[in-house]
CSV table of C-alpha atoms in Angstrom, one decimal:
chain,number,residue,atom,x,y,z
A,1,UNK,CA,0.0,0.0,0.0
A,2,UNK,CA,2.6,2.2,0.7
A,3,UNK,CA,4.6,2.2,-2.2
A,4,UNK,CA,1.8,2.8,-4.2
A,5,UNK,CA,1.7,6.3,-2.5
A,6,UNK,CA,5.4,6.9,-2.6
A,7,UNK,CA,5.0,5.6,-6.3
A,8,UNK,CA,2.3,8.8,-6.9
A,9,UNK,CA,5.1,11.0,-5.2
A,10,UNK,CA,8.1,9.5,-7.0
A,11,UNK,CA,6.5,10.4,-10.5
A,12,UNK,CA,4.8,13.9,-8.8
A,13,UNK,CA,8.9,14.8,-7.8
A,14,UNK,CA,9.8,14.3,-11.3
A,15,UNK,CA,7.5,16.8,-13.0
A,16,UNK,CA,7.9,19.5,-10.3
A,17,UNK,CA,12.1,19.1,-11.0
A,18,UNK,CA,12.0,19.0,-14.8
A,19,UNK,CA,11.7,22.5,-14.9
A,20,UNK,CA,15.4,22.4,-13.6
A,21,UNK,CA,17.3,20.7,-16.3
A,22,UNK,CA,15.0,22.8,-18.8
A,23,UNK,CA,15.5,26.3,-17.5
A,24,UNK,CA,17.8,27.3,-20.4
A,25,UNK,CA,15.6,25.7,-22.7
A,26,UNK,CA,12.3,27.4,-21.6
A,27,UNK,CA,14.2,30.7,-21.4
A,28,UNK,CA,15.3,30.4,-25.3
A,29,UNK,CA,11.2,28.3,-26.1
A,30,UNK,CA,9.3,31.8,-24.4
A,31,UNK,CA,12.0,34.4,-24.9
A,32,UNK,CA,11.7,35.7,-21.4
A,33,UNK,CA,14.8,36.9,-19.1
A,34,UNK,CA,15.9,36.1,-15.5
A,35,UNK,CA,13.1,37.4,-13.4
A,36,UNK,CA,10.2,36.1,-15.9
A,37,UNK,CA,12.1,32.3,-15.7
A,38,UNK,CA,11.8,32.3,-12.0
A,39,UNK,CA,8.5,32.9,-12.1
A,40,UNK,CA,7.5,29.6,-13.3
A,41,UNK,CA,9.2,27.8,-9.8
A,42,UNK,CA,8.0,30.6,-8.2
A,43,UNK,CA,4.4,30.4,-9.4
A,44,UNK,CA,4.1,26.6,-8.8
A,45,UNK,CA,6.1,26.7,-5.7
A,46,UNK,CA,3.0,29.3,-4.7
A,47,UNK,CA,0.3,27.6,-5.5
A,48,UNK,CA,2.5,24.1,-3.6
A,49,UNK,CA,2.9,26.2,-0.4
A,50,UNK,CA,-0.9,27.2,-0.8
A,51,UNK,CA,-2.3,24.5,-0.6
A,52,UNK,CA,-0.4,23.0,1.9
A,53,UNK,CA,-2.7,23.3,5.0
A,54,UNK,CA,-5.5,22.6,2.7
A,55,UNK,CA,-4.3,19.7,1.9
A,56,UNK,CA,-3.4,18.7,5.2
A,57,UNK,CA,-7.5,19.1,5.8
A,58,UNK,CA,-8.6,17.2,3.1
A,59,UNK,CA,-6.8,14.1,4.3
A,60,UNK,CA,-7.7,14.5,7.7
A,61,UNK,CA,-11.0,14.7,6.3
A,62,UNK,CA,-11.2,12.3,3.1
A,63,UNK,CA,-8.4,9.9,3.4
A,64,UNK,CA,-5.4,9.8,1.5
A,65,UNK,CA,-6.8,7.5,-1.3
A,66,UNK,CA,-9.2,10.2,-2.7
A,67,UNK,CA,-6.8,13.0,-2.2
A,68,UNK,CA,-4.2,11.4,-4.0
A,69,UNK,CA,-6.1,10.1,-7.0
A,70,UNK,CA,-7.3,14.1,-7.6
A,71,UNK,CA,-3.5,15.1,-7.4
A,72,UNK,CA,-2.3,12.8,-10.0
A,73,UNK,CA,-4.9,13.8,-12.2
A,74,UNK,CA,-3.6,17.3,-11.8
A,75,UNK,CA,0.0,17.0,-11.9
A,76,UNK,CA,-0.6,15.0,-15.3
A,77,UNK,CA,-2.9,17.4,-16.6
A,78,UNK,CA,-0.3,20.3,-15.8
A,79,UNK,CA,2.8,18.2,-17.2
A,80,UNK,CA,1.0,17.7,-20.5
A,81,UNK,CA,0.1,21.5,-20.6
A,82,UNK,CA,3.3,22.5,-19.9
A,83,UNK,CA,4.1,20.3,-23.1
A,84,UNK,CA,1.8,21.8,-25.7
A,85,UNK,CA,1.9,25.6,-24.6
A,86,UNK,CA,2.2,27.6,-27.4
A,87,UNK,CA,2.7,30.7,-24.7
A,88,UNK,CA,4.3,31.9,-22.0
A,89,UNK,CA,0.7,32.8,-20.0
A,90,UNK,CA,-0.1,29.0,-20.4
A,91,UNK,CA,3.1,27.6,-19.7
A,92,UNK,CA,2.9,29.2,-16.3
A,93,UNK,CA,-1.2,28.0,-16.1
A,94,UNK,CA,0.2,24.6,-16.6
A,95,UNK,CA,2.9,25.3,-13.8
A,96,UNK,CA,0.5,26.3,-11.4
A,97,UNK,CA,-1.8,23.0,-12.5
A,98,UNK,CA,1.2,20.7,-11.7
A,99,UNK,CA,2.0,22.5,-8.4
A,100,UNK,CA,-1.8,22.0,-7.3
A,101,UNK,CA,-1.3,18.2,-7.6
A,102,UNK,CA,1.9,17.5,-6.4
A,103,UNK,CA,0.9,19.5,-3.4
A,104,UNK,CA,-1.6,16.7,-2.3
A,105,UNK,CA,1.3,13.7,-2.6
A,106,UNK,CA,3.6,14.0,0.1
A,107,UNK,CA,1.3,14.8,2.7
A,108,UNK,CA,-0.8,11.7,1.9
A,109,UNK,CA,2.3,9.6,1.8
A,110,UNK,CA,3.2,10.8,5.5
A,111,UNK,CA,-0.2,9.8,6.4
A,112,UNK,CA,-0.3,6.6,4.6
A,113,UNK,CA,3.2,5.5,6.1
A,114,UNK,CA,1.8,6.2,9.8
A,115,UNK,CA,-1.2,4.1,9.1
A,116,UNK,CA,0.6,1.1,8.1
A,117,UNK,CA,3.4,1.3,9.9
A,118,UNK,CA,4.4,1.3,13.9
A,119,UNK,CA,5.4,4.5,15.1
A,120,UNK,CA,8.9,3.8,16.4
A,121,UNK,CA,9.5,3.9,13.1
A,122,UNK,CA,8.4,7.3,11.6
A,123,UNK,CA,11.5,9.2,11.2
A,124,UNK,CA,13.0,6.5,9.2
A,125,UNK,CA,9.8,6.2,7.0
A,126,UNK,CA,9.6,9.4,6.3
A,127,UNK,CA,13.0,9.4,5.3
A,128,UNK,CA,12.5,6.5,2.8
A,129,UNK,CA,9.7,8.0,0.9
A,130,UNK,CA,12.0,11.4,0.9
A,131,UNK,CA,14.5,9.3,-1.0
A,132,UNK,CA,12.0,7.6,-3.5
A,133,UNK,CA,11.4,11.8,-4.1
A,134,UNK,CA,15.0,11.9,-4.5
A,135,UNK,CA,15.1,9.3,-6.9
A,136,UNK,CA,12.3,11.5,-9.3
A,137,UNK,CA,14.6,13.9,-9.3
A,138,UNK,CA,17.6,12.3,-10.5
A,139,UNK,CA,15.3,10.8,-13.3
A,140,UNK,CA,14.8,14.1,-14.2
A,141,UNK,CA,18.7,15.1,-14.0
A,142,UNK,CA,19.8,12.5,-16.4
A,143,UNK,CA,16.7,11.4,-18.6
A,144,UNK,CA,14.5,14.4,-19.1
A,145,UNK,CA,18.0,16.3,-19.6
A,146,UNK,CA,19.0,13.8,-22.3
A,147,UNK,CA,15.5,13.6,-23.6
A,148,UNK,CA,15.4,17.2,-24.0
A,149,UNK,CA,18.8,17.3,-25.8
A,150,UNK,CA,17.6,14.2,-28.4
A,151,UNK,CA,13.7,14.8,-28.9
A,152,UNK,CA,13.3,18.2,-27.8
A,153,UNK,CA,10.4,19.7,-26.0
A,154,UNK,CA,6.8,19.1,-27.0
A,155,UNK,CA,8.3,15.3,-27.0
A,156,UNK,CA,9.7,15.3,-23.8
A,157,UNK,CA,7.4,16.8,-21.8
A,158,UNK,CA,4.3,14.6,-23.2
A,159,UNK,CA,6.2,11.9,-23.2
A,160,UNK,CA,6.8,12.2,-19.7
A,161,UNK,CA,3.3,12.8,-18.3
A,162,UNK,CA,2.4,8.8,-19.5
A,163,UNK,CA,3.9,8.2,-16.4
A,164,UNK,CA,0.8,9.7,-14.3
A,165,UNK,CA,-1.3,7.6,-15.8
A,166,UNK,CA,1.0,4.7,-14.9
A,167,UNK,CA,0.6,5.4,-11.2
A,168,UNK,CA,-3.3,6.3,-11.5
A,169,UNK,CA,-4.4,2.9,-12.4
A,170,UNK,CA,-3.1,0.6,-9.3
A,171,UNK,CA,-3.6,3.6,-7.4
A,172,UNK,CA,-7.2,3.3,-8.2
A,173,UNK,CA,-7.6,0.1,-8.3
A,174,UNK,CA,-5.4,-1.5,-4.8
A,175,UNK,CA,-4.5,1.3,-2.6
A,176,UNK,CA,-6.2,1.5,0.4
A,177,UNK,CA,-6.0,4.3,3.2
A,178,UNK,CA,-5.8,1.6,6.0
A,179,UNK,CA,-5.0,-2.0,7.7
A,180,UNK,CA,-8.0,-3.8,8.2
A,181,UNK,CA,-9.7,-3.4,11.6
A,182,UNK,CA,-7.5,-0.2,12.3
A,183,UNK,CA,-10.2,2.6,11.1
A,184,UNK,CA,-9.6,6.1,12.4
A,185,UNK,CA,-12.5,7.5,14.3
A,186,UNK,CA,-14.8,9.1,12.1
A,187,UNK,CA,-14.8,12.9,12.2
A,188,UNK,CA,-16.8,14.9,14.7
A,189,UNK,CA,-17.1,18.1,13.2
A,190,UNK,CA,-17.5,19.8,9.5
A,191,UNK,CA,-17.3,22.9,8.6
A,192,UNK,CA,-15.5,25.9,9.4
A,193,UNK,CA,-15.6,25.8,12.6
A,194,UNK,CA,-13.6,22.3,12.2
A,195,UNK,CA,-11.3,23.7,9.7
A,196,UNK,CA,-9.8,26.6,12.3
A,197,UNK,CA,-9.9,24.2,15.2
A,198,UNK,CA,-7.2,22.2,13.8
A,199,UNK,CA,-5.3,24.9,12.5
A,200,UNK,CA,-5.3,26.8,15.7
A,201,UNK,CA,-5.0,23.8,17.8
A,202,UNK,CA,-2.0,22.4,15.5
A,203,UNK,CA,-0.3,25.7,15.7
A,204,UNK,CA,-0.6,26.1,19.2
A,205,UNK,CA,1.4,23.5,19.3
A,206,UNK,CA,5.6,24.2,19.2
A,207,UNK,CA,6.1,21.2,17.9
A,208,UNK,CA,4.6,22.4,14.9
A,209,UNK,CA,5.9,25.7,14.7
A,210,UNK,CA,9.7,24.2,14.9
A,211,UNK,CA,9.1,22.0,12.4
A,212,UNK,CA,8.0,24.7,10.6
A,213,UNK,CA,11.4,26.7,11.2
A,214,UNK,CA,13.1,23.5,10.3
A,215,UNK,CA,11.8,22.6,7.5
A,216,UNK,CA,11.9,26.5,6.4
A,217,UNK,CA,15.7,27.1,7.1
A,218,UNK,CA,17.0,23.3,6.0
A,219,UNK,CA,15.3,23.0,2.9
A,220,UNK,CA,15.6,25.6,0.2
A,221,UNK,CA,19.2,25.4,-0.7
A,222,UNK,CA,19.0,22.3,-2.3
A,223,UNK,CA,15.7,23.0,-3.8
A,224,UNK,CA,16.5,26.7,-5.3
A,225,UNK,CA,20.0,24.8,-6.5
A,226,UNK,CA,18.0,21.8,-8.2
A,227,UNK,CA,14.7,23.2,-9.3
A,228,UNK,CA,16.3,26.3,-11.2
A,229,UNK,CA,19.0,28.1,-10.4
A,230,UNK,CA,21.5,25.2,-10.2
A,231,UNK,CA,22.4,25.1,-14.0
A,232,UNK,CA,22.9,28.4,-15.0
A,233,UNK,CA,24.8,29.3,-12.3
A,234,UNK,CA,27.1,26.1,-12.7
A,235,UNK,CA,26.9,26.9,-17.0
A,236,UNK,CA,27.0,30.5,-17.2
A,237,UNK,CA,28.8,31.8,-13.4
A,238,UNK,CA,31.1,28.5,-13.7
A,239,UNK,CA,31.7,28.1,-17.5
A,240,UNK,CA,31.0,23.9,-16.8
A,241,UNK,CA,29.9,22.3,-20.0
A,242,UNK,CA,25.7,21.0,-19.3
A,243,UNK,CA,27.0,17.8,-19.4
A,244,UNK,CA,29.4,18.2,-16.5
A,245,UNK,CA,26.7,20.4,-15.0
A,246,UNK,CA,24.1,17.9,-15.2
A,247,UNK,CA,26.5,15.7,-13.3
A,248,UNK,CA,27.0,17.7,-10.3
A,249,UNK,CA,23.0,18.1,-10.6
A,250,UNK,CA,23.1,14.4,-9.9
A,251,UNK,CA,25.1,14.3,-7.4
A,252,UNK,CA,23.5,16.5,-5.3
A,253,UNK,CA,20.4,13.7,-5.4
A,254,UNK,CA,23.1,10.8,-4.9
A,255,UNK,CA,24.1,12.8,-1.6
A,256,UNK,CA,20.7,13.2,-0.3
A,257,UNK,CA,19.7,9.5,-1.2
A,258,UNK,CA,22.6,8.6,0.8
A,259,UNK,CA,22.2,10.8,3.9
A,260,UNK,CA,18.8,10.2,4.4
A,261,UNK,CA,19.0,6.8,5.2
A,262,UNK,CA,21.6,7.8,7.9
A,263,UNK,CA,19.6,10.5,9.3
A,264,UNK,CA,16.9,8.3,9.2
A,265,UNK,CA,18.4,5.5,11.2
A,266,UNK,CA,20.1,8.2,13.8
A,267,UNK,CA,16.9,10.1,14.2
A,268,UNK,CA,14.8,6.7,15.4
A,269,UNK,CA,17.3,5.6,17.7
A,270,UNK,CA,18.4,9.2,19.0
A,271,UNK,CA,15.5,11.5,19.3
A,272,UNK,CA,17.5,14.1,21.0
A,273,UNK,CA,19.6,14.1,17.5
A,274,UNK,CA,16.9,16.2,15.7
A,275,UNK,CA,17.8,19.5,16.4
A,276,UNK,CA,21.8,19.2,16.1
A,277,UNK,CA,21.5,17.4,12.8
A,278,UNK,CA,19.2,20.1,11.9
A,279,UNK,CA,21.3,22.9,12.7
A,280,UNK,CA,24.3,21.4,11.7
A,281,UNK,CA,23.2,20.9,8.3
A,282,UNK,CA,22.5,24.7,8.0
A,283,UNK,CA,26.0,25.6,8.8
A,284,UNK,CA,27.8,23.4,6.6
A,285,UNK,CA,25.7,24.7,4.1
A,286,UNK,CA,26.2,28.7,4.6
A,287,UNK,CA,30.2,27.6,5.0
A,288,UNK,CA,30.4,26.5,1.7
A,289,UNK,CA,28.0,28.7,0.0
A,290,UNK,CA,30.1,31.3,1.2
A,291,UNK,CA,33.0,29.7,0.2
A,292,UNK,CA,32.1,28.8,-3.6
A,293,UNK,CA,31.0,32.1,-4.0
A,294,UNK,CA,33.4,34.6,-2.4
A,295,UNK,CA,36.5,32.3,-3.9
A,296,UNK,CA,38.7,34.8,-5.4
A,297,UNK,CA,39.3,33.2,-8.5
A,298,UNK,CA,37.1,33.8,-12.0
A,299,UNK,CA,35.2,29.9,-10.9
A,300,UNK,CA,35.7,27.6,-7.9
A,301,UNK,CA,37.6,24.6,-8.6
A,302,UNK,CA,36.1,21.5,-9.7
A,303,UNK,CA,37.0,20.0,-5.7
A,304,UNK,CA,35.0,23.2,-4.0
A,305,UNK,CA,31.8,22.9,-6.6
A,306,UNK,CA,31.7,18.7,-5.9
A,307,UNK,CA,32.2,19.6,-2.0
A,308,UNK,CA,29.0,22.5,-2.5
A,309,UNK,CA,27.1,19.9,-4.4
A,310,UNK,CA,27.7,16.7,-1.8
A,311,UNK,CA,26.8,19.0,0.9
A,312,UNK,CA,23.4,20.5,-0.3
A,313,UNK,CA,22.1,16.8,-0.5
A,314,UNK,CA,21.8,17.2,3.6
A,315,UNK,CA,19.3,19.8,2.8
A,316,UNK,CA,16.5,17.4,1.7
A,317,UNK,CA,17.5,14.8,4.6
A,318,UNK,CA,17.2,17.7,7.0
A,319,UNK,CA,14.0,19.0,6.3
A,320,UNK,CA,12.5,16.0,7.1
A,321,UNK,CA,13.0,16.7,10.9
A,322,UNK,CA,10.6,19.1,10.5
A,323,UNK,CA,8.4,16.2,10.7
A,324,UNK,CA,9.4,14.4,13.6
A,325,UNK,CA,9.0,17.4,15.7
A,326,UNK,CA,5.7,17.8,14.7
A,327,UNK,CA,4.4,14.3,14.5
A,328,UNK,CA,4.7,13.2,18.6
A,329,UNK,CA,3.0,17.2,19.4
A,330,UNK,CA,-0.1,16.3,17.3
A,331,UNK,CA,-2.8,13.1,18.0
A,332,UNK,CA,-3.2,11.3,14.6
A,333,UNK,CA,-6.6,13.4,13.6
A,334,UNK,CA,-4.1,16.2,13.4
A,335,UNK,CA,-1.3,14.6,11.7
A,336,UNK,CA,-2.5,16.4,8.4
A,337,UNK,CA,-2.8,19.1,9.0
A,338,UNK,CA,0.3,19.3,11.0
A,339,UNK,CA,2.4,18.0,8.3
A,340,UNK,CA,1.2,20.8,6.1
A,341,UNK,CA,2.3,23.8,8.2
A,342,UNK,CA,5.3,22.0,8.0
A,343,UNK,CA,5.5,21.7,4.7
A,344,UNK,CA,4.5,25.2,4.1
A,345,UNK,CA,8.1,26.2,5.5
A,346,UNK,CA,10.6,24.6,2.8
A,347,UNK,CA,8.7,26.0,-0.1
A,348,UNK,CA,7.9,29.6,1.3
A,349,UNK,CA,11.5,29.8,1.5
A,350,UNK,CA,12.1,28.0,-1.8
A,351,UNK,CA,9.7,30.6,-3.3
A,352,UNK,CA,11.0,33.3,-2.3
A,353,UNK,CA,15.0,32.7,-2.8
A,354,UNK,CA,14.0,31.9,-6.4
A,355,UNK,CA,12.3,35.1,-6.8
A,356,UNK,CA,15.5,37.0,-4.8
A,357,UNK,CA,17.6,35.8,-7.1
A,358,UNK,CA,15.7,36.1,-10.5
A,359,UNK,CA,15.3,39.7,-9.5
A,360,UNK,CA,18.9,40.2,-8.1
A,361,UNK,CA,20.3,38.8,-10.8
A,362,UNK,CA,18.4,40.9,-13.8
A,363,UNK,CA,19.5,44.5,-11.4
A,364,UNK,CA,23.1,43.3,-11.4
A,365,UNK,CA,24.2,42.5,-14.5
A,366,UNK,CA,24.0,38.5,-14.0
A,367,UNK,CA,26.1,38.5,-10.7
A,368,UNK,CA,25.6,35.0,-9.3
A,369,UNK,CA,27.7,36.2,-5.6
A,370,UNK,CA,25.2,38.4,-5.1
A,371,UNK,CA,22.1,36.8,-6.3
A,372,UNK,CA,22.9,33.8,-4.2
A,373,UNK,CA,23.8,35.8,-1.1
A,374,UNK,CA,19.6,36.3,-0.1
A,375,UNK,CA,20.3,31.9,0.9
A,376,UNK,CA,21.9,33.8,3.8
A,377,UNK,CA,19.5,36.0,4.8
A,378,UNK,CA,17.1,33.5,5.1
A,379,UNK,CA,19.4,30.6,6.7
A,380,UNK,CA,19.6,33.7,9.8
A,381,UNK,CA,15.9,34.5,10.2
A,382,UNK,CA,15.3,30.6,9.9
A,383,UNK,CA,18.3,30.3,12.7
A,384,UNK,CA,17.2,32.4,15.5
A,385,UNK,CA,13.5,30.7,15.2
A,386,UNK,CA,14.8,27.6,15.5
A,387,UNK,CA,17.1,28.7,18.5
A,388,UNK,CA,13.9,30.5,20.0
A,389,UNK,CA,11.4,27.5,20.1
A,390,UNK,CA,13.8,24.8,20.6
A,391,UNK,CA,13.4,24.3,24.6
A,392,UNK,CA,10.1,24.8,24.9
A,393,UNK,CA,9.7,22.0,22.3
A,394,UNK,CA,11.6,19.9,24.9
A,395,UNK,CA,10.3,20.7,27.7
A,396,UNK,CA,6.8,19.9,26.3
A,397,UNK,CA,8.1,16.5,24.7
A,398,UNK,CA,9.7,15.6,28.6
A,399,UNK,CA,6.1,16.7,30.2
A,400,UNK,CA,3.9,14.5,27.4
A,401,UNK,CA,6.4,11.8,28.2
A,402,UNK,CA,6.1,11.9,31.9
A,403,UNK,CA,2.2,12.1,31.5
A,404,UNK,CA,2.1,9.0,29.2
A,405,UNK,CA,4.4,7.0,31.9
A,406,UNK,CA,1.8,8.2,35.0
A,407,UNK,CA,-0.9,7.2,32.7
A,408,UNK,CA,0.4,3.6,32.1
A,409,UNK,CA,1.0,3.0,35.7
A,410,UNK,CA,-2.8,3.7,36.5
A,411,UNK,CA,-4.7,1.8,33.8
A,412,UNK,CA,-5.9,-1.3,35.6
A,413,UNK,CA,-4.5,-4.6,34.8
């Protein structure tokens, strides 16, 4: 059951990346500049973030079999629009389409992996299906790249939205929200009264604001770097061939494939690793950043741009923390909804870099150092919200545990 879902997400990661082998391409195809390219990522990086606490409802509410089904239907519909647009105003209709339906996948996943599996085993879970996403986006590194290079667009991009209807049918036909004999309660309230309850109540929570945070400040390196930016700054700022490019692309998904499984397995057995790893992470990402783009030379060496490349594949891993800070301060009618304020973080922050540096880099003359230097701004606010919630988290966590532990003792044998 569950890798039907994290099929659905594997194929929904692939669309929402293909943008980023094709940015030179779709800048040439609609004749547009910097600021006009970014707002395709930007635009469905909007509508993703949108939706996300909506979503988060709507499986709380339906179940993650319908919600799913209706965001395949849209991410294929917006892959195969993106294909055939004649125009720039449709391409970025079609964007927004895609971004609609891949904003319902990884949510469901979540909530399909803590249905049919213990939760001791969360973190890693979550983790697993974050590399299956990894693995959609090195399909779209190496085989939409090359199938942009040998059949060119319209070909490409249809081709590639068959693979929706590939994952619709046994989604349709086997998936099912649930074990057996382990329904959730049905819902006891509708409406809108329902709807702000469990927003309010999940943001009262600071479990869920700090995965927020997490999820905000860990995630949009990688994801600016890989959904756009990454190969024009590594063509045109570091005069790499695409090829070569394309590789370092790749290896930034090898490198978060990797690491995820680790801080997967360190996360489940050391709880009290979530907020180092997390914070960690961050740094070694602003250090060489800063490094690659303050070298003094024309381009970084080939050793620095591997080193920047292996190290942004934490980001993904990290954001996933976001998760497990959330998941033990919300009971499982919440988890939803939870998961999308979460989710929100990453891709406000995503959004918003990508727009920085579209903008920053039409007012300066193409300079990559500066446009890149807004990943700092953001890595500090991200920082000191983190710092600011992180022992309250704690202390609630210790209390909840200490209350669960009182609670066994009383129950009557």
């Amino acid at each position: 059951m569950w890798g039907i879902g994290v099929g659905v997400y594997f194929v929904a990661v692939i669309f929402r990346t293909s943008l980023g082998v094709a940015g030179l391409d779709a800048a040439d195809r609609f004749d547009v500049n910097a600021s006009a390219l970014s707002t395709f990522s930007i635009l469905q990086l909007l509508v993703y973030a949108g939706m996300q606490i909506p979503v988060g409802l709507m499986v709380d509410r339906l179940g993650t079999k319908k919600v799913l089904t209706i965001g395949v239907v849209l991410f294929t519909a917006g892959q195969l629009g993106f294909a055939l647009s004649p125009s720039y105003g449709m391409a970025l209709a079609s964007r927004a389409l895609l971004g609609c339906g891949d904003a319902m996948t990884f949510i469901s996943v979540l909530r399909l992996g803590s249905r049919w599996f213990p939760a001791r085993r969360g973190p890693l879970i979550a983790q697993v299906a974050a590399l299956f996403g990894m693995a959609g986006n090195l399909v779209s590194t190496v085989v939409i790249a090359r199938m942009l290079h040998g059949l060119g667009w319209t070909a490409t991009f249809a081709g590639s939205a068959a693979a929706g209807l590939a994952v619709l049918v046994p989604l349709a036909l086997f998936l099912k929200d649930h074990p057996e004999g382990h329904e959730p309660p049905p819902a006891q309230h509708a409406g809108s009264a329902f709807v702000r309850k469990q927003i309010a109540e999940s943001w009262r929570e600071p479990g869920t604001r700090l995965g927020m945070w997490v999820h905000f400040t860990t995630q949009f390196p990688a994801m600016v770097f890989l959904l756009l930016w990454g190969m024009p700054f590594l063509v045109e700022a570091q005069g790499l061939s695409r090829e070569t490019a394309g590789l370092l692309l790749t290896l930034v998904v090898g490198s978060n494939m990797v690491v995820g499984l680790v801080y997967g397995q360190v996360i489940a057995r050391h709880h009290a690793a979530r907020a180092p790893l997390a914070l960690g992470t961050v740094a070694a990402t602003a250090l060489l950043w800063g490094s690659t783009l303050a070298y003094p030379g024309e381009q970084a060496p080939m050793w620095l741009l591997i080193t920047l490349c292996a190290v942004l594949g934490t980001c993904g891993p990290a954001s996933m923390i976001g998760f497990d800070f959330a998941r033990p301060a919300n009971p499982p009618g919440r988890q939803g909804t939870a998961s999308g304020i979460v989710n929100m973080g990453g891709f406000v922050a995503s959004m918003t870099t990508l727009l920085a540096v579209g903008v920053l880099l039409d007012a300066t003359g193409d300079s990559y150092p500066v446009a890149f230097s807004s990943v700092f701004l953001l890595q500090a606010v991200g920082i000191s919200q983190i710092l600011r919630l992180r022992a309250r988290v704690v202390r609630r966590e210790r209390e909840r545990l200490v209350a669960s532990r009182v609670e066994a003792v009383h129950v009557p044998v």
